Amino acid sequence: MDTPQKFSPLTIALHWVIALSIIAMLGVGFYMSINEYYPLYDWHKSFGVLIFFVVLVRVWWRVKNGWPVPVRAYPALEHRVAQVTHWVLIVGTVLMPISGMLYSGLGGWGIKVFGWAMVAGNKNPATGQTEPIHAGLAELGEFTHEWLGYVLVVAITLHLAGALKHHWLDKDRTLLRMLGR
Ligand code: HEM
Ligand code: HEM
């Protein structure tokens, strides 16, 4: 369990595995979608589904373990901004894979996870066109996946700025604690 002085190895491992994966997924997602680079789509989906399971473990651990206690007393506003940002980050990491799966699965594009067809594509044999299984939910997935992507970029930038402020300006142990020191 976490203490104000030290985080448990599970908290630290889950934070960094998910942090690095989400940053990579955002980069790959925007890159492939802006450039319409289709060879990356199946890789993006495969890793996205895999990350979803790690995210579920993280949420379970966060509920069981509680939110981090600050290393020292911060001004109330600063504490609030950090709390809201942590919520946006954790909810964002849950909703990104779900919305991606809704978009791909119910949009009829299918979801292949490392070659295994988790959800089959839905091509109309007569026309050869991809048809949605549920157009409304697929559109909701598409909208959420794109816009939450932008929200996460802003939240991660704020979060990183906060971590560096604690380390360099306040010179406290916030970042060191997340690094296991
Ligand atoms: C794990 C977290 C994930 C993150 C952070 C993420 C992030 C992103 C981002 C930022 C984009 C570009 C959005 C746009 O401009 O439209 C994108 C595109 C896409 N993502 Fe994800 N994604 C994740 C998981 C998934 C999953 C699990 C799937 C499907 C199983 C998926 C399917 C797609 C598809 C099909 C696109 C292309 C959209 C288009 O070209 O219009 N993503 N992703
Ligand atoms: C860019 C590099 C990153 C750094 C340097 C960093 C640093 C930190 C630090 C120092 C804490 C502890 C805060 C405290 O003690 O109050 C923390 C917590 C947290 N970070 Fe990050 N982080 C990074 C990226 C991310 C990313 C990409 C995400 C998610 C998308 C994320 C999600 C969280 C969450 C939800 C917490 C709350 C505690 C927890 O659930 O483990 N972080 N981060």
GROMACS .gro file of N, CA, C and O in nm, residues 108-109 120-131:
model
   56
  108GLY      N    1  -1.800  -0.134  -3.797
  108GLY     CA    2  -1.792  -0.237  -3.901
  108GLY      C    3  -1.650  -0.262  -3.950
  108GLY      O    4  -1.628  -0.346  -4.038
  109TRP      N    5  -1.552  -0.188  -3.895
  109TRP     CA    6  -1.413  -0.203  -3.943
  109TRP      C    7  -1.346  -0.328  -3.885
  109TRP      O    8  -1.249  -0.378  -3.939
  120ALA      N    9  -1.524  -0.924  -3.583
  120ALA     CA   10  -1.508  -0.936  -3.729
  120ALA      C   11  -1.552  -0.807  -3.797
  120ALA      O   12  -1.639  -0.735  -3.746
  121GLY      N   13  -1.494  -0.777  -3.911
  121GLY     CA   14  -1.539  -0.663  -3.990
  121GLY      C   15  -1.675  -0.694  -4.051
  121GLY      O   16  -1.715  -0.810  -4.059
  122ASN      N   17  -1.745  -0.588  -4.092
  122ASN     CA   18  -1.881  -0.607  -4.144
  122ASN      C   19  -1.890  -0.552  -4.286
  122ASN      O   20  -1.933  -0.438  -4.307
  123LYS      N   21  -1.848  -0.634  -4.381
  123LYS     CA   22  -1.853  -0.591  -4.522
  123LYS      C   23  -1.980  -0.645  -4.585
  123LYS      O   24  -2.014  -0.762  -4.567
  124ASN      N   25  -2.047  -0.561  -4.660
  124ASN     CA   26  -2.165  -0.607  -4.733
  124ASN      C   27  -2.116  -0.686  -4.855
  124ASN      O   28  -2.046  -0.631  -4.941
  125PRO      N   29  -2.150  -0.818  -4.864
  125PRO     CA   30  -2.095  -0.898  -4.974
  125PRO      C   31  -2.142  -0.849  -5.111
  125PRO      O   32  -2.070  -0.861  -5.210
  126ALA      N   33  -2.259  -0.790  -5.116
  126ALA     CA   34  -2.312  -0.746  -5.246
  126ALA      C   35  -2.235  -0.624  -5.297
  126ALA      O   36  -2.201  -0.617  -5.415
  127THR      N   37  -2.205  -0.528  -5.208
  127THR     CA   38  -2.142  -0.404  -5.253
  127THR      C   39  -1.992  -0.400  -5.225
  127THR      O   40  -1.920  -0.318  -5.281
  128GLY      N   41  -1.947  -0.485  -5.128
  128GLY     CA   42  -1.805  -0.482  -5.088
  128GLY      C   43  -1.776  -0.364  -4.994
  128GLY      O   44  -1.660  -0.342  -4.959
  129GLN      N   45  -1.880  -0.289  -4.955
  129GLN     CA   46  -1.859  -0.172  -4.868
  129GLN      C   47  -1.864  -0.212  -4.720
  129GLN      O   48  -1.942  -0.300  -4.683
  130THR      N   49  -1.785  -0.143  -4.636
  130THR     CA   50  -1.791  -0.165  -4.491
  130THR      C   51  -1.916  -0.095  -4.438
  130THR      O   52  -1.941   0.022  -4.470
  131GLU      N   53  -1.996  -0.169  -4.361
  131GLU     CA   54  -2.119  -0.108  -4.308
  131GLU      C   55  -2.118  -0.114  -4.156
  131GLU      O   56  -2.077  -0.214  -4.097
   0.00000   0.00000   0.00000
